[in-house]
PDB file of C-alpha atoms in Angstrom:
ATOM      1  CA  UNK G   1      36.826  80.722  37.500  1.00 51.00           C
ATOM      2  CA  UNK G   2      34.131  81.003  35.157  1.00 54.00           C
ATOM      3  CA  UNK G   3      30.100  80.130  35.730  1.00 66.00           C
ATOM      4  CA  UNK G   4      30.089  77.051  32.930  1.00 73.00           C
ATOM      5  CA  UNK G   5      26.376  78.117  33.031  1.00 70.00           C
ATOM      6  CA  UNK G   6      27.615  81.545  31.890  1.00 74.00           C
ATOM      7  CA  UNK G   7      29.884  79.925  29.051  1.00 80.00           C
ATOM      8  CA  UNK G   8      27.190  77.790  28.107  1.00 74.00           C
ATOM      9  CA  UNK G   9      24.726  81.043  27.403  1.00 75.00           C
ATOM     10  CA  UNK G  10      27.799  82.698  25.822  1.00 79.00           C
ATOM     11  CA  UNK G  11      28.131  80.088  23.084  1.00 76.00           C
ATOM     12  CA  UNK G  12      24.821  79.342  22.337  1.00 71.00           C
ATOM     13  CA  UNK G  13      25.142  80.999  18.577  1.00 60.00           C
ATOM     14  CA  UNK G  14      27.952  78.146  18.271  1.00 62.00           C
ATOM     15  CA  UNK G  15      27.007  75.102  20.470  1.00 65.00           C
ATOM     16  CA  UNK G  16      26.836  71.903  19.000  1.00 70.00           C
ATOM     17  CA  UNK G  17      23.753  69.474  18.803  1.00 69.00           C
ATOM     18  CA  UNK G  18      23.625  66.168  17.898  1.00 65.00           C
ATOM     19  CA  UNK G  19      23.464  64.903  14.087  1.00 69.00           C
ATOM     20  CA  UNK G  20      20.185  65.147  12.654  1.00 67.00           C
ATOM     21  CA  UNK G  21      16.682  64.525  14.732  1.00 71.00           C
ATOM     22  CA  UNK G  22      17.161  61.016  15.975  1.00 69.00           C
ATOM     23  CA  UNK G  23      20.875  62.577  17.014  1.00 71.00           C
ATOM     24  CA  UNK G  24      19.578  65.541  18.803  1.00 79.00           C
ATOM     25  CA  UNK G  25      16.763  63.334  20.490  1.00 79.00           C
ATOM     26  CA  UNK G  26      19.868  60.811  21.858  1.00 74.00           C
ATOM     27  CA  UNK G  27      21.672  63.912  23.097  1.00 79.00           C
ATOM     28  CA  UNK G  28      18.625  65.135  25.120  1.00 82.00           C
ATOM     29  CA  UNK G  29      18.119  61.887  26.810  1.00 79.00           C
ATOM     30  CA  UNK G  30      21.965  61.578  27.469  1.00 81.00           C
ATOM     31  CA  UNK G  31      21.706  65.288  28.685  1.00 84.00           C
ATOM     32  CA  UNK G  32      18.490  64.480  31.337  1.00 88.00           C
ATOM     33  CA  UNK G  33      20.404  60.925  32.620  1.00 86.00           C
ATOM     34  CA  UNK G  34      24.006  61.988  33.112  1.00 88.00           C
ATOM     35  CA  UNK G  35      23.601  65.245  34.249  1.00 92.00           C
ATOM     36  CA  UNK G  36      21.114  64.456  37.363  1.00 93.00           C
ATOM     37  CA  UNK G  37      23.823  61.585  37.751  1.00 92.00           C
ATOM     38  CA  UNK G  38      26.742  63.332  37.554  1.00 93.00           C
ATOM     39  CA  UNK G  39      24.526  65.767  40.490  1.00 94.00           C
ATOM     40  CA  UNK G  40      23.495  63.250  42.834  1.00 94.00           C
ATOM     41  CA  UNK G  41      27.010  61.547  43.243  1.00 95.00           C
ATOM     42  CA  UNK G  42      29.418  64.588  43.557  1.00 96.00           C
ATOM     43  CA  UNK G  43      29.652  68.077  43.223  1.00 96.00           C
ATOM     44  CA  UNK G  44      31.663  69.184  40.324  1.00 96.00           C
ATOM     45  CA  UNK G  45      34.283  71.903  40.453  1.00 96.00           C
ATOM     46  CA  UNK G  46      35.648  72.893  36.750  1.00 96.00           C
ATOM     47  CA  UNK G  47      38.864  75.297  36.149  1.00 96.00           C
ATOM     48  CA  UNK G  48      39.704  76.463  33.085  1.00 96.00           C
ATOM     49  CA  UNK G  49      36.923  75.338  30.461  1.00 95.00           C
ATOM     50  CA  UNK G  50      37.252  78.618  28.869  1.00 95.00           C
ATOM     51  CA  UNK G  51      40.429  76.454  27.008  1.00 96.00           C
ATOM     52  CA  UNK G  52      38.030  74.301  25.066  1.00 96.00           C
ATOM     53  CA  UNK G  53      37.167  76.302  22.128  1.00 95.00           C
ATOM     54  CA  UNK G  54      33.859  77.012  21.113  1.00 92.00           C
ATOM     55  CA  UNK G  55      34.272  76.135  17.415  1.00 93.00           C
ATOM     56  CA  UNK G  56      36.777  74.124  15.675  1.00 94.00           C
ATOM     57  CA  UNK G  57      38.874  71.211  16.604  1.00 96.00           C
ATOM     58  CA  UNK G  58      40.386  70.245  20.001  1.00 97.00           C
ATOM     59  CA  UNK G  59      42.219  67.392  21.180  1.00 97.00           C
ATOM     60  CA  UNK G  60      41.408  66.837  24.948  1.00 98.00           C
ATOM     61  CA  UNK G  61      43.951  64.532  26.671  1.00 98.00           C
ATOM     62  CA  UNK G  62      43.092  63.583  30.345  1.00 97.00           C
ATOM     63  CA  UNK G  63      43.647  60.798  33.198  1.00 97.00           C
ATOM     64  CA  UNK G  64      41.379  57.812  33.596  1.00 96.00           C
ATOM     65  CA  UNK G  65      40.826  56.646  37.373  1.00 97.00           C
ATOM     66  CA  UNK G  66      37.213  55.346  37.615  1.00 96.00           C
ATOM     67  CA  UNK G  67      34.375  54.420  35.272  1.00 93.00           C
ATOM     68  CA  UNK G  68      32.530  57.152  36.283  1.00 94.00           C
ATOM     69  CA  UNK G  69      35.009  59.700  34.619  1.00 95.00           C
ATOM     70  CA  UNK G  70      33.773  59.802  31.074  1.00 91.00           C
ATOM     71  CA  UNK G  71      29.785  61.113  32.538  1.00 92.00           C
ATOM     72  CA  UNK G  72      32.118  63.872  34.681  1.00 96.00           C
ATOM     73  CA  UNK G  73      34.296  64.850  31.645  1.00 95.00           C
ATOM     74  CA  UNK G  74      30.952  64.584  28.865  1.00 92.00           C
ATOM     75  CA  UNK G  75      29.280  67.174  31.180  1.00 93.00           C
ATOM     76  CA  UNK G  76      31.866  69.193  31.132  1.00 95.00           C
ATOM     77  CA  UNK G  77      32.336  69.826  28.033  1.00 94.00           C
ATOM     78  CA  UNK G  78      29.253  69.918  27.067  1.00 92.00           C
ATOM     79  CA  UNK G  79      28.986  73.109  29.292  1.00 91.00           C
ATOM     80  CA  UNK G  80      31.145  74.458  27.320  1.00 93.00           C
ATOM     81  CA  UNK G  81      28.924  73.960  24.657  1.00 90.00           C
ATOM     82  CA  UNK G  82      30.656  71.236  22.417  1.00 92.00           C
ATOM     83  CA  UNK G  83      29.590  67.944  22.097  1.00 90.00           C
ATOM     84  CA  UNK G  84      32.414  65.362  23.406  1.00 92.00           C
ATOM     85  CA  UNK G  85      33.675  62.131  20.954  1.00 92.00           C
ATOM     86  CA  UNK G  86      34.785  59.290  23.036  1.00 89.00           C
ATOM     87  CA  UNK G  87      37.316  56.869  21.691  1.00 85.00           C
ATOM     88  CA  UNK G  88      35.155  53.550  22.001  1.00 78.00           C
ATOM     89  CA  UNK G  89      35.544  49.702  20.791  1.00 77.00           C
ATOM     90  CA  UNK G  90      34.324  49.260  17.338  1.00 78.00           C
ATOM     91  CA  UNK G  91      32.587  46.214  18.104  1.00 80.00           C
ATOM     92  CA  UNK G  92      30.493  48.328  20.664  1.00 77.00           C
ATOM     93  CA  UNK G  93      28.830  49.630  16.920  1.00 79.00           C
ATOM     94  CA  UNK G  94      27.938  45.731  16.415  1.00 82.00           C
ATOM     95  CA  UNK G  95      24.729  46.146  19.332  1.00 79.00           C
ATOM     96  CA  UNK G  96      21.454  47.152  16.932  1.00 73.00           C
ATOM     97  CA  UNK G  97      20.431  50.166  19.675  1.00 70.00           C
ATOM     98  CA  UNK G  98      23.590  50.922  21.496  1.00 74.00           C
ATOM     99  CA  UNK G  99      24.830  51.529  18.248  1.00 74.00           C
ATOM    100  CA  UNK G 100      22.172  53.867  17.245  1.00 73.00           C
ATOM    101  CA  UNK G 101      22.989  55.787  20.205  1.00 75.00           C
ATOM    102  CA  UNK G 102      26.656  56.035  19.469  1.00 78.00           C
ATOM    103  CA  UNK G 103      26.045  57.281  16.103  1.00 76.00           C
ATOM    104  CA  UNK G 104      23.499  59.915  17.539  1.00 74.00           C
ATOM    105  CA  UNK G 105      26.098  61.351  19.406  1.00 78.00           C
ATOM    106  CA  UNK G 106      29.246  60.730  17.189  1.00 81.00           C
ATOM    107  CA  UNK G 107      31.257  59.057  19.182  1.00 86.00           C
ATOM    108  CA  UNK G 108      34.120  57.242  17.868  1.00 84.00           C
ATOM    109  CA  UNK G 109      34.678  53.460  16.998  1.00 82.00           C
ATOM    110  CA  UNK G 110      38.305  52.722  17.577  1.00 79.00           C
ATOM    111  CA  UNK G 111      39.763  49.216  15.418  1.00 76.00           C
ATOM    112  CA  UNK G 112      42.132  47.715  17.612  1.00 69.00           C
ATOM    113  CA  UNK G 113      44.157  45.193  16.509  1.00 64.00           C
ATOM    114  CA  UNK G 114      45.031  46.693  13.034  1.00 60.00           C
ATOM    115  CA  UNK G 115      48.288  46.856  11.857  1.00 55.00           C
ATOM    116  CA  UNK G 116      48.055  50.112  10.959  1.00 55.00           C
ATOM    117  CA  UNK G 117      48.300  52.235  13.806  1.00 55.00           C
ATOM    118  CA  UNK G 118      47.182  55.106  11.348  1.00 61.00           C
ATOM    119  CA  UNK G 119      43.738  53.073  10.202  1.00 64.00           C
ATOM    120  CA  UNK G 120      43.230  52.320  13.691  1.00 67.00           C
ATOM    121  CA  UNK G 121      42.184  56.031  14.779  1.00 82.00           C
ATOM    122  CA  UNK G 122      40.820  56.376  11.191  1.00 84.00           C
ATOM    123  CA  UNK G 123      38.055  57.270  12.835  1.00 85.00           C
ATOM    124  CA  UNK G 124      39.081  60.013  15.378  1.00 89.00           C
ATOM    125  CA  UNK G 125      41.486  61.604  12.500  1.00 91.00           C
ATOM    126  CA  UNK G 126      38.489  62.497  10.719  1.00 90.00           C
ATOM    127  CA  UNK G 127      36.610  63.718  13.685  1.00 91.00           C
ATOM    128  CA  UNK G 128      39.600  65.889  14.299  1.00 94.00           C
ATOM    129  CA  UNK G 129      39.124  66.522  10.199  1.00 94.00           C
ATOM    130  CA  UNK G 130      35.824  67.942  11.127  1.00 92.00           C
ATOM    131  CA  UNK G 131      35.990  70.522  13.611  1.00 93.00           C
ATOM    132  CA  UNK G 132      34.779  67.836  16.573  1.00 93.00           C
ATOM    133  CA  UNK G 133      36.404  67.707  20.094  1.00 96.00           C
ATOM    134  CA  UNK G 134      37.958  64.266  20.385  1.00 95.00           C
ATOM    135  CA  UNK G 135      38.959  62.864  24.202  1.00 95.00           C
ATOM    136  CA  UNK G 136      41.050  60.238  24.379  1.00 94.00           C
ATOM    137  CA  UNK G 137      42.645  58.344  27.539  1.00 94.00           C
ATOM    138  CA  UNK G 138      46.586  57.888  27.287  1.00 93.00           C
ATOM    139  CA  UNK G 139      46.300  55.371  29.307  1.00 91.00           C
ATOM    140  CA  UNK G 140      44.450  52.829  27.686  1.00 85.00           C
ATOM    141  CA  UNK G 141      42.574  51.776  30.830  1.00 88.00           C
ATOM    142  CA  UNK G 142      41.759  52.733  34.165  1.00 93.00           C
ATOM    143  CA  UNK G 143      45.027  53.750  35.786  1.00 96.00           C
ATOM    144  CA  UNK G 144      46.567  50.413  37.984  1.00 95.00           C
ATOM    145  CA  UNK G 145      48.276  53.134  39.760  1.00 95.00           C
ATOM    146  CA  UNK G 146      47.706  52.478  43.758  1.00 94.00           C
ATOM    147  CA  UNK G 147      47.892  56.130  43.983  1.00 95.00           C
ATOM    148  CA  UNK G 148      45.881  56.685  41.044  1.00 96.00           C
ATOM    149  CA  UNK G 149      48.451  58.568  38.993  1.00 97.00           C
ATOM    150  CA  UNK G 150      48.294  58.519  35.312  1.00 97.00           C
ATOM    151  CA  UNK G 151      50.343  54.798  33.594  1.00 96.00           C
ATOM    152  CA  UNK G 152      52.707  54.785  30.691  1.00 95.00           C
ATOM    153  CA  UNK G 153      50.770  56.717  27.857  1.00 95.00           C
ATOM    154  CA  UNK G 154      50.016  55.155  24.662  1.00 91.00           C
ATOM    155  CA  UNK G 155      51.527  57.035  21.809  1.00 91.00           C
ATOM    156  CA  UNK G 156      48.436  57.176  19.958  1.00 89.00           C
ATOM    157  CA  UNK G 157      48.007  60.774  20.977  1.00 92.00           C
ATOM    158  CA  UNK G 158      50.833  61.786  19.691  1.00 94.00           C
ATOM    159  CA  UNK G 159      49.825  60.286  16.437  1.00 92.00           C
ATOM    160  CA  UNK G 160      46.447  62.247  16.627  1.00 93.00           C
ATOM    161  CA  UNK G 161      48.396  65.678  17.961  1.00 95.00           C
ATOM    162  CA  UNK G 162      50.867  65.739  14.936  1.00 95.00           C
ATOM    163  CA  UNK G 163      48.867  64.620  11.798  1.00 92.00           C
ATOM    164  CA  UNK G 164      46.343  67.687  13.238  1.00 93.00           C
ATOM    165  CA  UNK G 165      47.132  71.851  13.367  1.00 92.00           C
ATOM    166  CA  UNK G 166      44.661  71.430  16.646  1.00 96.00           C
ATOM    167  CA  UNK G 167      44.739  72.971  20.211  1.00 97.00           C
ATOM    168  CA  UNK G 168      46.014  69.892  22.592  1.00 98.00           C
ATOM    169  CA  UNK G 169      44.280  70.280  25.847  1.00 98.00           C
ATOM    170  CA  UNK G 170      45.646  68.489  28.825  1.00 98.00           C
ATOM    171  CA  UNK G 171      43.246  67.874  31.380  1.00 98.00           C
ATOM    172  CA  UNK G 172      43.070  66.474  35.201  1.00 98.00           C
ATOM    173  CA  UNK G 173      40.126  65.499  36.869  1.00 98.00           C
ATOM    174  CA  UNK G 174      40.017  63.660  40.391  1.00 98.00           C
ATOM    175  CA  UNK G 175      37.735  62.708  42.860  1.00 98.00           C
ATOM    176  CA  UNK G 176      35.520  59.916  40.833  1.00 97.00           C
ATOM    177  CA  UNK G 177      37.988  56.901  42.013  1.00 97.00           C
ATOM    178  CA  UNK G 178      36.853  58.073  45.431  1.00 96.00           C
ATOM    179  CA  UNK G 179      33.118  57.396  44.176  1.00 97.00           C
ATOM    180  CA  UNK G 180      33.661  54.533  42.297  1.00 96.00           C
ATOM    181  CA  UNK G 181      36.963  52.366  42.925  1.00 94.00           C
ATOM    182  CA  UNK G 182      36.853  49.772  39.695  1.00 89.00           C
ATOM    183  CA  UNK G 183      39.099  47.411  40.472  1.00 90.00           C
ATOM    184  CA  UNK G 184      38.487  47.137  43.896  1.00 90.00           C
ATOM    185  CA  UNK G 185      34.210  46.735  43.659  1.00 91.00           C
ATOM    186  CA  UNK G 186      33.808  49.556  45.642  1.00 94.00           C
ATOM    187  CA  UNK G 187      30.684  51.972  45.764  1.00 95.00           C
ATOM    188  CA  UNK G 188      30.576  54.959  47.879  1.00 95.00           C
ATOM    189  CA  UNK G 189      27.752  57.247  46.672  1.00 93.00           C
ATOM    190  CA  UNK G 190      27.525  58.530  50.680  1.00 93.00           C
ATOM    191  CA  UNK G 191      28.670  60.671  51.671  1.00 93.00           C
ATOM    192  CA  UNK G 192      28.623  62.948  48.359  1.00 95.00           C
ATOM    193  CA  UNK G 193      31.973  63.586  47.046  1.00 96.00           C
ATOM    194  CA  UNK G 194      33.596  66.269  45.201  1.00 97.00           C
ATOM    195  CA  UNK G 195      35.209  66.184  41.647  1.00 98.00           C
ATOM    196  CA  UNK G 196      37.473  68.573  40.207  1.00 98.00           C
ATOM    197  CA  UNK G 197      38.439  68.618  36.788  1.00 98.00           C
ATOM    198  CA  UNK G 198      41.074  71.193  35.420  1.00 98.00           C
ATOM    199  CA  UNK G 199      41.357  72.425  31.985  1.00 98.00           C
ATOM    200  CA  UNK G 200      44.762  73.635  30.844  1.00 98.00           C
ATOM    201  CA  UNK G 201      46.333  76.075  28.132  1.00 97.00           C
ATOM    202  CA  UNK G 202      46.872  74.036  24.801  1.00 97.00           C
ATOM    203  CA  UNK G 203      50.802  73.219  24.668  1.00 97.00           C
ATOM    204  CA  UNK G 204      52.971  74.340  21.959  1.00 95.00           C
ATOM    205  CA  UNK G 205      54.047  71.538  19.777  1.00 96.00           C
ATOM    206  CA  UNK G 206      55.256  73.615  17.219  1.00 93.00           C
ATOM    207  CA  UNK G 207      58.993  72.150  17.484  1.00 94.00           C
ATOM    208  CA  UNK G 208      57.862  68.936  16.447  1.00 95.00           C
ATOM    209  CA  UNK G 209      55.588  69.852  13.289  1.00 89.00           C
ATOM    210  CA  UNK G 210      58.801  69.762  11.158  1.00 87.00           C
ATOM    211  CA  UNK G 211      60.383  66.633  12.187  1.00 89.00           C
ATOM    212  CA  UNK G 212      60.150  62.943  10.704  1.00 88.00           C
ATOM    213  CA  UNK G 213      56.916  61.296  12.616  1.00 88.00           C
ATOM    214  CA  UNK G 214      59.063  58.379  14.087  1.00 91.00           C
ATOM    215  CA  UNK G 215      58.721  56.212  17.466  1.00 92.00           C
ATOM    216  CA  UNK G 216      60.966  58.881  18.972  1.00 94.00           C
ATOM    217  CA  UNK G 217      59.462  61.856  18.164  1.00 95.00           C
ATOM    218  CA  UNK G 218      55.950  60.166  18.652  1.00 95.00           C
ATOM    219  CA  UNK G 219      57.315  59.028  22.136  1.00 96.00           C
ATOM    220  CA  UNK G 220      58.479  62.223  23.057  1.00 96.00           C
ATOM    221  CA  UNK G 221      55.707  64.160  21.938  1.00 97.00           C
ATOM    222  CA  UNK G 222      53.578  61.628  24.615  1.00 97.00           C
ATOM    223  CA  UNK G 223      55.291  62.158  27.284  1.00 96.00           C
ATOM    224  CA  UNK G 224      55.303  65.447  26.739  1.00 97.00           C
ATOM    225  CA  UNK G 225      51.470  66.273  27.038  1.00 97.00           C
ATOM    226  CA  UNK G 226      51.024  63.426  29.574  1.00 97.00           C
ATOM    227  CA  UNK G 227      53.564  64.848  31.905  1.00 97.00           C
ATOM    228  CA  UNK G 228      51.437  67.982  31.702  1.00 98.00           C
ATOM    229  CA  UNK G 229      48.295  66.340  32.765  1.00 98.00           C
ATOM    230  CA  UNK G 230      50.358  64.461  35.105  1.00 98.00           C
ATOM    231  CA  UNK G 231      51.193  68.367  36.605  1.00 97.00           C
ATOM    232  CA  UNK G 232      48.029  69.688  36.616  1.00 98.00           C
ATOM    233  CA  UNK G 233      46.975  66.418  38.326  1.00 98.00           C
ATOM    234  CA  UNK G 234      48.965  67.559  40.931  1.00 98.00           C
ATOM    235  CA  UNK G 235      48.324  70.824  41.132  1.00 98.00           C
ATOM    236  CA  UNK G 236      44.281  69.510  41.673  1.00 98.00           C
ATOM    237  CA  UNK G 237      45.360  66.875  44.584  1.00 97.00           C
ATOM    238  CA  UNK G 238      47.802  69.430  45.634  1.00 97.00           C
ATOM    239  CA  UNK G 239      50.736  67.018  46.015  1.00 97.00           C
ATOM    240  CA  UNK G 240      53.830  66.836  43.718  1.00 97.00           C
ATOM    241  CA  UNK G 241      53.284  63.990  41.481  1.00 96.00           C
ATOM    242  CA  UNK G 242      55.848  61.183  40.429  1.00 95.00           C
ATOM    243  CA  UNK G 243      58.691  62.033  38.448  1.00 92.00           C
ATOM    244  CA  UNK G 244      57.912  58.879  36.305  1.00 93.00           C
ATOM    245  CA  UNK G 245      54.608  56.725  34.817  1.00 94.00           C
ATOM    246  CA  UNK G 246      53.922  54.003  36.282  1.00 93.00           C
ATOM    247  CA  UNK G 247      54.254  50.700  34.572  1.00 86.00           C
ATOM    248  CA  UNK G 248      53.372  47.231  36.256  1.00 69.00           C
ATOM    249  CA  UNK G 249      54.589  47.238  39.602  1.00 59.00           C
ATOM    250  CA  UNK G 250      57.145  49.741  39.255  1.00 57.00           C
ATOM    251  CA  UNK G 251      57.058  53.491  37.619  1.00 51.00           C
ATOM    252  CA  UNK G 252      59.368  53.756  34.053  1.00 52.00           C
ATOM    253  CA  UNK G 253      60.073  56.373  31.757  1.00 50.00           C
ATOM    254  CA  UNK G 254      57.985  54.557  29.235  1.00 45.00           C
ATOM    255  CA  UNK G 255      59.217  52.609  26.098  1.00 43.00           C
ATOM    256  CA  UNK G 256      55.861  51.240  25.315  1.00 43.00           C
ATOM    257  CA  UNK G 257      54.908  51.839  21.123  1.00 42.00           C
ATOM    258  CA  UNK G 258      51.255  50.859  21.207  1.00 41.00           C
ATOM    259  CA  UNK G 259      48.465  52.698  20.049  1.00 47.00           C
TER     260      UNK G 259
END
């Protein structure tokens, strides 16, 4: 396993700052919040960051289980020297400073609610355009998962995976829920906890690029990079994960068409 302060020093001729001085001066004070944060709370184990390239595009495609995971997984890849684009609420952009912040850092107004499933990632298709690294969360929300294992994925990745020649990155990461438990209100900052989060090799969707982009192919192409974060999920818990998503009270195969 790599030092990420190592791979950090190693790309510093190609690390990523933030878009122009008011950008760079958000990313610093993002930078000296989160990562004390991120310190105080849990200590953070990271496998495999060496995946995330150090220039060009990515598509990073990981499990949601707490509020706290987007500080754990914007560290992270920032250690590896890129700058990470969130998929956010466009109306988010509608507060005068919070959405001077989000443009500092480029993150990524998502316009739900479209009927155009296309025009509703307009935004993270042309981050993807642009050499950025986009993360997105399958499942939509914070997994309802009593066991915290990932939901029925939205095929919106899939979307995102085939319109773009770009490394898809599955990744894990566990141990925030622990920290912070959403839907239950509960805080445990004591005693400090430990997060892992585990990078994996970019999977081959090669036998896909040539067919017609339907709801099939888009489903199976979903399921397909969710089942591998589902795995390495596992492997980080070191249990064997469900055979299935879960869906309501009950785990499917997943029919769901939604972005």
């Amino acid at each position: 396993m790599s030092d990420p302060k190592s791979l950090r020093r190693s790309r510093r001729g190609t690390k990523e700052r933030g878009r122009g001085v008011l950008g760079r001066i958000w990313l610093g004070t993002a930078v000296a919040v989160f990562y004390p944060i991120k310190a105080l709370l849990a200590r953070t184990r990271l496998v495999g960051l060496r995946n995330v390239p150090a220039e060009g595009s990515a598509l990073l495609v990981l499990n949601h289980v707490s509020h706290l995971d987007p500080i754990y997984d914007a560290v992270a890849v920032h250690r590896a020297g890129r700058l990470p684009r969130f998929l956010a609420k466009n109306t988010l952009w509608n507060v005068p400073v919070l959405r001077g912040v989000l443009r500092g850092v480029e993150q990524i107004p998502v316009y739900r609610g479209t009927v155009d499933a296309r025009k509703s990632l307009r935004e993270a298709h042309g981050a993807l355009e642009n050499d950025k690294v986009v993360l997105i969360y399958p499942d939509g929300t914070i997994t309802k998962d009593p066991d915290g294992w990932p939901m029925t994925p939205k095929i919106g990745i899939a979307r995102l995976a085939l319109e773009h020649d770009v490394p898809v990155i599955p990744v894990a990461r566990w141990g925030t829920r622990e920290i912070y438990d959403g839907y239950n209100k509960r805080f445990r900052p004591l005693p400090r906890k430990r997060v892992t989060l585990s990078f994996g090799e970019p999977i081959d969707l090669s036998e896909y690029r040539d067919r017609e982009v339907d709801n099939r192919t888009l489903r199976e192409v979903t399921e397909l990079v969710m089942s591998r974060v589902r795995d390495l999920l596992g492997e980080v818990r070191g249990e064997q994960p469900p055979a299935s998503f879960y869906s309501g009270q009950k785990r499917v195969s997943g029919k769901e068409d939604h972005v």
